[in-house]
Amino acid sequence: MTMTIKEKIEKVKKEKNAVILAHYYVPDEVQEIADYVGDSYYLAKVAQKTEADLIVFCGVSFMGESAAILNPEKKVVMPDLTADCAMAHMVNLDKIAQMRQKYDDLAVVCYINSTAEIKTYSDVCVTSANAVKIVKNLPNQNIFFIPDGNLGRYVAEQIPEKNIVLNDGYCPVHAAKTADEVRKAKAEHPGAKFLVHPECTKALLDEADYIGSTSGIIDFAAKDEAMEYIIGTEDGVLYELKKQNPQKTFHQLGGGMLCADMKFVTLDKVLDVLENETNEVTVTEELRRQSMIPLQRMLALAEQK
Ligand code: 13P
Ligand code: SF4
């Protein structure tokens, strides 16, 4: 009897003591076969702790790179090494140097959606799930938040007592949505709550019933009493939202939100890298040691009370 691709993946995974990690934005069928599905904070924690020999990371490059940095003992492969996050590159290194000159006590806070090189210029990493908590607890008064200007502005609004300097990076997927689209969706679905990711602009966040990371949005919808929601983040999260809440209705915002790079990940490519162990994520030892510091600091600070 011929095996399905999912059965083949399962078989090779067991033979190789491999683990499959997937972000909520990859295609539904990939989320379905993954051992762990989550937001970027959760996946970084899983990658650091796993005892599997081989990590197959289904997501974009900064995610696989962070896994390789945090767990050098393990081999990390990605189904498609060209799957990248546009925002991860939107930092001008000269500007970091200027900010360090300007403020003696500056902390450069780096969203995990960034390259390993950019992380080496930073004091601490954050994700959208822990950014407010970590920045609030830093001893520094002056913060340069990179690369995402939208997440940075949201964090700054929650912590008015600190001077948070913003960078002009943005997510092309989240930043493209407009408040008009939200108002139109609300008019079409009166009574639906609007849940939004902080990578969206202020105009959208001002319309929100809840603002949070992909996991935050999923947890909110599971615990909340409403039956209908408009979702202001990438369409991939609808898979988990519908799975956890089959009785509720979820609407995409406007024509939907698509991170094309996340959709580069397919089951065929997962099987291929599992079988052949190609597409290994490699980081030079020097880069790994330096970029690990802000990542480990994030993991430690995010756990603090
Ligand atoms: P989360 O950390 O909320 O999963 O978001 C990652 C991301 O890339 C959002 O665009
Ligand atoms: Fe990057 Fe935006 Fe895609 Fe998230 S949705 S991975 S921030 S490009």
PDB file of C-alpha atoms in Angstrom, residues 146-296:
ATOM      1  CA  ILE A 146      14.191  48.109  16.223  1.00  0.00           C
ATOM      2  CA  PRO A 147      13.146  47.186  13.531  1.00  0.00           C
ATOM      3  CA  ASP A 148       9.337  47.506  13.820  1.00  0.00           C
ATOM      4  CA  GLY A 149       8.089  51.083  14.198  1.00  0.00           C
ATOM      5  CA  ASN A 150       4.519  49.894  14.767  1.00  0.00           C
ATOM      6  CA  LEU A 151       5.281  47.427  17.549  1.00  0.00           C
ATOM      7  CA  GLY A 152       7.693  50.021  18.996  1.00  0.00           C
ATOM      8  CA  ARG A 153       4.972  52.683  19.056  1.00  0.00           C
ATOM      9  CA  TYR A 154       2.522  50.283  20.701  1.00  0.00           C
ATOM     10  CA  VAL A 155       5.102  49.418  23.391  1.00  0.00           C
ATOM     11  CA  ALA A 156       5.874  53.139  23.898  1.00  0.00           C
ATOM     12  CA  GLU A 157       2.175  53.872  24.447  1.00  0.00           C
ATOM     13  CA  GLN A 158       2.021  51.239  27.193  1.00  0.00           C
ATOM     14  CA  ILE A 159       5.141  52.635  28.921  1.00  0.00           C
ATOM     15  CA  PRO A 160       4.848  56.464  28.740  1.00  0.00           C
ATOM     16  CA  GLU A 161       7.395  56.878  31.537  1.00  0.00           C
ATOM     17  CA  LYS A 162      10.244  55.788  29.230  1.00  0.00           C
ATOM     18  CA  ASN A 163      11.783  57.521  26.230  1.00  0.00           C
ATOM     19  CA  ILE A 164      11.320  55.010  23.414  1.00  0.00           C
ATOM     20  CA  VAL A 165      12.891  56.033  20.119  1.00  0.00           C
ATOM     21  CA  LEU A 166      11.246  54.410  17.113  1.00  0.00           C
ATOM     22  CA  ASN A 167      12.738  52.974  13.944  1.00  0.00           C
ATOM     23  CA  ASP A 168      11.017  53.134  10.551  1.00  0.00           C
ATOM     24  CA  GLY A 169      10.835  49.374   9.813  1.00  0.00           C
ATOM     25  CA  TYR A 170       7.433  47.791   9.238  1.00  0.00           C
ATOM     26  CA  CYS A 171       5.753  44.555   8.208  1.00  0.00           C
ATOM     27  CA  PRO A 172       4.461  44.952   4.638  1.00  0.00           C
ATOM     28  CA  VAL A 173       1.615  42.520   5.383  1.00  0.00           C
ATOM     29  CA  HIS A 174       0.284  44.113   8.589  1.00  0.00           C
ATOM     30  CA  ALA A 175       1.075  47.757   7.787  1.00  0.00           C
ATOM     31  CA  ALA A 176      -0.871  47.586   4.499  1.00  0.00           C
ATOM     32  CA  LYS A 177      -4.260  47.266   6.199  1.00  0.00           C
ATOM     33  CA  THR A 178      -6.357  50.415   6.660  1.00  0.00           C
ATOM     34  CA  ALA A 179      -8.861  51.619   9.250  1.00  0.00           C
ATOM     35  CA  ASP A 180     -11.413  51.890   6.417  1.00  0.00           C
ATOM     36  CA  GLU A 181     -11.137  48.154   5.869  1.00  0.00           C
ATOM     37  CA  VAL A 182     -11.774  47.622   9.592  1.00  0.00           C
ATOM     38  CA  ARG A 183     -14.799  49.912   9.595  1.00  0.00           C
ATOM     39  CA  LYS A 184     -16.182  48.176   6.500  1.00  0.00           C
ATOM     40  CA  ALA A 185     -15.674  44.747   8.115  1.00  0.00           C
ATOM     41  CA  LYS A 186     -17.376  45.970  11.308  1.00  0.00           C
ATOM     42  CA  ALA A 187     -20.333  47.272   9.266  1.00  0.00           C
ATOM     43  CA  GLU A 188     -20.615  43.899   7.503  1.00  0.00           C
ATOM     44  CA  HIS A 189     -20.334  41.956  10.757  1.00  0.00           C
ATOM     45  CA  PRO A 190     -21.934  44.041  13.495  1.00  0.00           C
ATOM     46  CA  GLY A 191     -21.178  42.560  16.889  1.00  0.00           C
ATOM     47  CA  ALA A 192     -17.921  40.926  15.762  1.00  0.00           C
ATOM     48  CA  LYS A 193     -14.907  41.787  17.904  1.00  0.00           C
ATOM     49  CA  PHE A 194     -11.753  43.030  16.212  1.00  0.00           C
ATOM     50  CA  LEU A 195      -8.528  41.251  17.300  1.00  0.00           C
ATOM     51  CA  VAL A 196      -5.310  42.706  15.955  1.00  0.00           C
ATOM     52  CA  HIS A 197      -1.553  42.146  15.926  1.00  0.00           C
ATOM     53  CA  PRO A 198       0.579  45.109  17.130  1.00  0.00           C
ATOM     54  CA  GLU A 199       2.495  45.126  13.826  1.00  0.00           C
ATOM     55  CA  CYS A 200      -0.546  46.969  12.417  1.00  0.00           C
ATOM     56  CA  THR A 201      -0.733  50.780  12.369  1.00  0.00           C
ATOM     57  CA  LYS A 202      -2.141  52.928  15.173  1.00  0.00           C
ATOM     58  CA  ALA A 203      -5.294  53.608  13.116  1.00  0.00           C
ATOM     59  CA  LEU A 204      -6.088  49.881  13.272  1.00  0.00           C
ATOM     60  CA  LEU A 205      -5.086  49.408  16.911  1.00  0.00           C
ATOM     61  CA  ASP A 206      -7.447  52.251  17.843  1.00  0.00           C
ATOM     62  CA  GLU A 207     -10.336  50.144  16.460  1.00  0.00           C
ATOM     63  CA  ALA A 208      -9.335  47.004  18.389  1.00  0.00           C
ATOM     64  CA  ASP A 209     -11.094  45.015  21.095  1.00  0.00           C
ATOM     65  CA  TYR A 210      -7.859  43.112  21.716  1.00  0.00           C
ATOM     66  CA  ILE A 211      -4.219  43.698  20.685  1.00  0.00           C
ATOM     67  CA  GLY A 212      -1.702  40.865  20.938  1.00  0.00           C
ATOM     68  CA  SER A 213       0.646  38.326  19.386  1.00  0.00           C
ATOM     69  CA  THR A 214      -0.679  35.448  17.291  1.00  0.00           C
ATOM     70  CA  SER A 215      -0.903  33.269  20.433  1.00  0.00           C
ATOM     71  CA  GLY A 216      -2.476  36.133  22.348  1.00  0.00           C
ATOM     72  CA  ILE A 217      -5.193  36.457  19.697  1.00  0.00           C
ATOM     73  CA  ILE A 218      -5.827  32.701  19.757  1.00  0.00           C
ATOM     74  CA  ASP A 219      -5.994  32.583  23.586  1.00  0.00           C
ATOM     75  CA  PHE A 220      -8.284  35.611  23.694  1.00  0.00           C
ATOM     76  CA  ALA A 221     -10.758  34.084  21.217  1.00  0.00           C
ATOM     77  CA  ALA A 222     -10.800  30.786  23.141  1.00  0.00           C
ATOM     78  CA  LYS A 223     -11.618  32.445  26.481  1.00  0.00           C
ATOM     79  CA  ASP A 224     -13.877  35.264  25.288  1.00  0.00           C
ATOM     80  CA  GLU A 225     -17.663  34.971  25.269  1.00  0.00           C
ATOM     81  CA  ALA A 226     -18.297  36.533  21.813  1.00  0.00           C
ATOM     82  CA  MET A 227     -19.185  34.299  18.851  1.00  0.00           C
ATOM     83  CA  GLU A 228     -17.798  36.350  15.963  1.00  0.00           C
ATOM     84  CA  TYR A 229     -14.443  38.008  15.281  1.00  0.00           C
ATOM     85  CA  ILE A 230     -12.583  40.010  12.625  1.00  0.00           C
ATOM     86  CA  ILE A 231      -8.936  38.953  12.593  1.00  0.00           C
ATOM     87  CA  GLY A 232      -6.224  41.566  12.014  1.00  0.00           C
ATOM     88  CA  THR A 233      -3.263  39.303  11.375  1.00  0.00           C
ATOM     89  CA  GLU A 234      -2.029  36.839   8.776  1.00  0.00           C
ATOM     90  CA  ASP A 235      -4.703  34.385   7.557  1.00  0.00           C
ATOM     91  CA  GLY A 236      -2.750  31.320   8.772  1.00  0.00           C
ATOM     92  CA  VAL A 237      -3.987  31.858  12.348  1.00  0.00           C
ATOM     93  CA  LEU A 238      -7.535  31.071  11.205  1.00  0.00           C
ATOM     94  CA  TYR A 239      -6.609  27.380  11.089  1.00  0.00           C
ATOM     95  CA  GLU A 240      -5.949  27.228  14.853  1.00  0.00           C
ATOM     96  CA  LEU A 241      -8.777  29.666  15.678  1.00  0.00           C
ATOM     97  CA  LYS A 242     -11.329  27.473  13.867  1.00  0.00           C
ATOM     98  CA  LYS A 243      -9.847  24.273  15.280  1.00  0.00           C
ATOM     99  CA  GLN A 244     -10.123  25.507  18.861  1.00  0.00           C
ATOM    100  CA  ASN A 245     -13.499  27.218  18.401  1.00  0.00           C
ATOM    101  CA  PRO A 246     -15.585  25.277  15.864  1.00  0.00           C
ATOM    102  CA  GLN A 247     -18.771  26.989  17.096  1.00  0.00           C
ATOM    103  CA  LYS A 248     -17.406  30.527  16.457  1.00  0.00           C
ATOM    104  CA  THR A 249     -17.083  32.533  13.229  1.00  0.00           C
ATOM    105  CA  PHE A 250     -13.857  34.246  12.147  1.00  0.00           C
ATOM    106  CA  HIS A 251     -13.651  36.810   9.352  1.00  0.00           C
ATOM    107  CA  GLN A 252     -10.502  37.831   7.488  1.00  0.00           C
ATOM    108  CA  LEU A 253      -9.859  41.552   7.332  1.00  0.00           C
ATOM    109  CA  GLY A 254     -10.539  43.016   3.876  1.00  0.00           C
ATOM    110  CA  GLY A 255      -9.388  40.536   1.268  1.00  0.00           C
ATOM    111  CA  GLY A 256      -7.292  38.749   3.893  1.00  0.00           C
ATOM    112  CA  MET A 257      -3.655  39.083   4.921  1.00  0.00           C
ATOM    113  CA  LEU A 258      -1.012  36.955   3.266  1.00  0.00           C
ATOM    114  CA  CYS A 259       2.662  36.581   4.156  1.00  0.00           C
ATOM    115  CA  ALA A 260       3.820  35.034   0.869  1.00  0.00           C
ATOM    116  CA  ASP A 261       7.115  33.785   2.312  1.00  0.00           C
ATOM    117  CA  MET A 262       5.354  31.760   5.005  1.00  0.00           C
ATOM    118  CA  LYS A 263       3.459  29.992   2.228  1.00  0.00           C
ATOM    119  CA  PHE A 264       6.733  28.829   0.624  1.00  0.00           C
ATOM    120  CA  VAL A 265       6.642  26.025   3.198  1.00  0.00           C
ATOM    121  CA  THR A 266       4.964  22.936   1.713  1.00  0.00           C
ATOM    122  CA  LEU A 267       4.599  19.293   2.783  1.00  0.00           C
ATOM    123  CA  ASP A 268       6.796  18.177  -0.150  1.00  0.00           C
ATOM    124  CA  LYS A 269       9.604  20.423   1.052  1.00  0.00           C
ATOM    125  CA  VAL A 270       9.168  19.262   4.666  1.00  0.00           C
ATOM    126  CA  LEU A 271       9.581  15.637   3.562  1.00  0.00           C
ATOM    127  CA  ASP A 272      12.546  16.517   1.367  1.00  0.00           C
ATOM    128  CA  VAL A 273      14.542  18.232   4.126  1.00  0.00           C
ATOM    129  CA  LEU A 274      13.623  15.514   6.595  1.00  0.00           C
ATOM    130  CA  GLU A 275      14.890  12.769   4.291  1.00  0.00           C
ATOM    131  CA  ASN A 276      17.960  14.523   2.911  1.00  0.00           C
ATOM    132  CA  GLU A 277      18.806  16.921   5.758  1.00  0.00           C
ATOM    133  CA  THR A 278      19.446  19.648   3.210  1.00  0.00           C
ATOM    134  CA  ASN A 279      18.778  23.368   3.805  1.00  0.00           C
ATOM    135  CA  GLU A 280      20.669  23.386   7.080  1.00  0.00           C
ATOM    136  CA  VAL A 281      20.623  26.733   8.879  1.00  0.00           C
ATOM    137  CA  THR A 282      24.218  27.699   9.558  1.00  0.00           C
ATOM    138  CA  VAL A 283      25.541  30.593  11.608  1.00  0.00           C
ATOM    139  CA  THR A 284      29.251  31.261  12.138  1.00  0.00           C
ATOM    140  CA  GLU A 285      30.416  30.609  15.699  1.00  0.00           C
ATOM    141  CA  GLU A 286      31.290  34.276  16.233  1.00  0.00           C
ATOM    142  CA  LEU A 287      27.857  35.431  15.053  1.00  0.00           C
ATOM    143  CA  ARG A 288      26.149  32.720  17.063  1.00  0.00           C
ATOM    144  CA  ARG A 289      27.880  33.643  20.329  1.00  0.00           C
ATOM    145  CA  GLN A 290      27.082  37.337  19.952  1.00  0.00           C
ATOM    146  CA  SER A 291      23.491  36.994  18.782  1.00  0.00           C
ATOM    147  CA  MET A 292      22.731  34.414  21.487  1.00  0.00           C
ATOM    148  CA  ILE A 293      23.213  37.014  24.257  1.00  0.00           C
ATOM    149  CA  PRO A 294      20.124  39.175  23.514  1.00  0.00           C
ATOM    150  CA  LEU A 295      18.053  36.076  22.731  1.00  0.00           C
ATOM    151  CA  GLN A 296      18.931  34.384  26.015  1.00  0.00           C
TER     152      GLN A 296
END
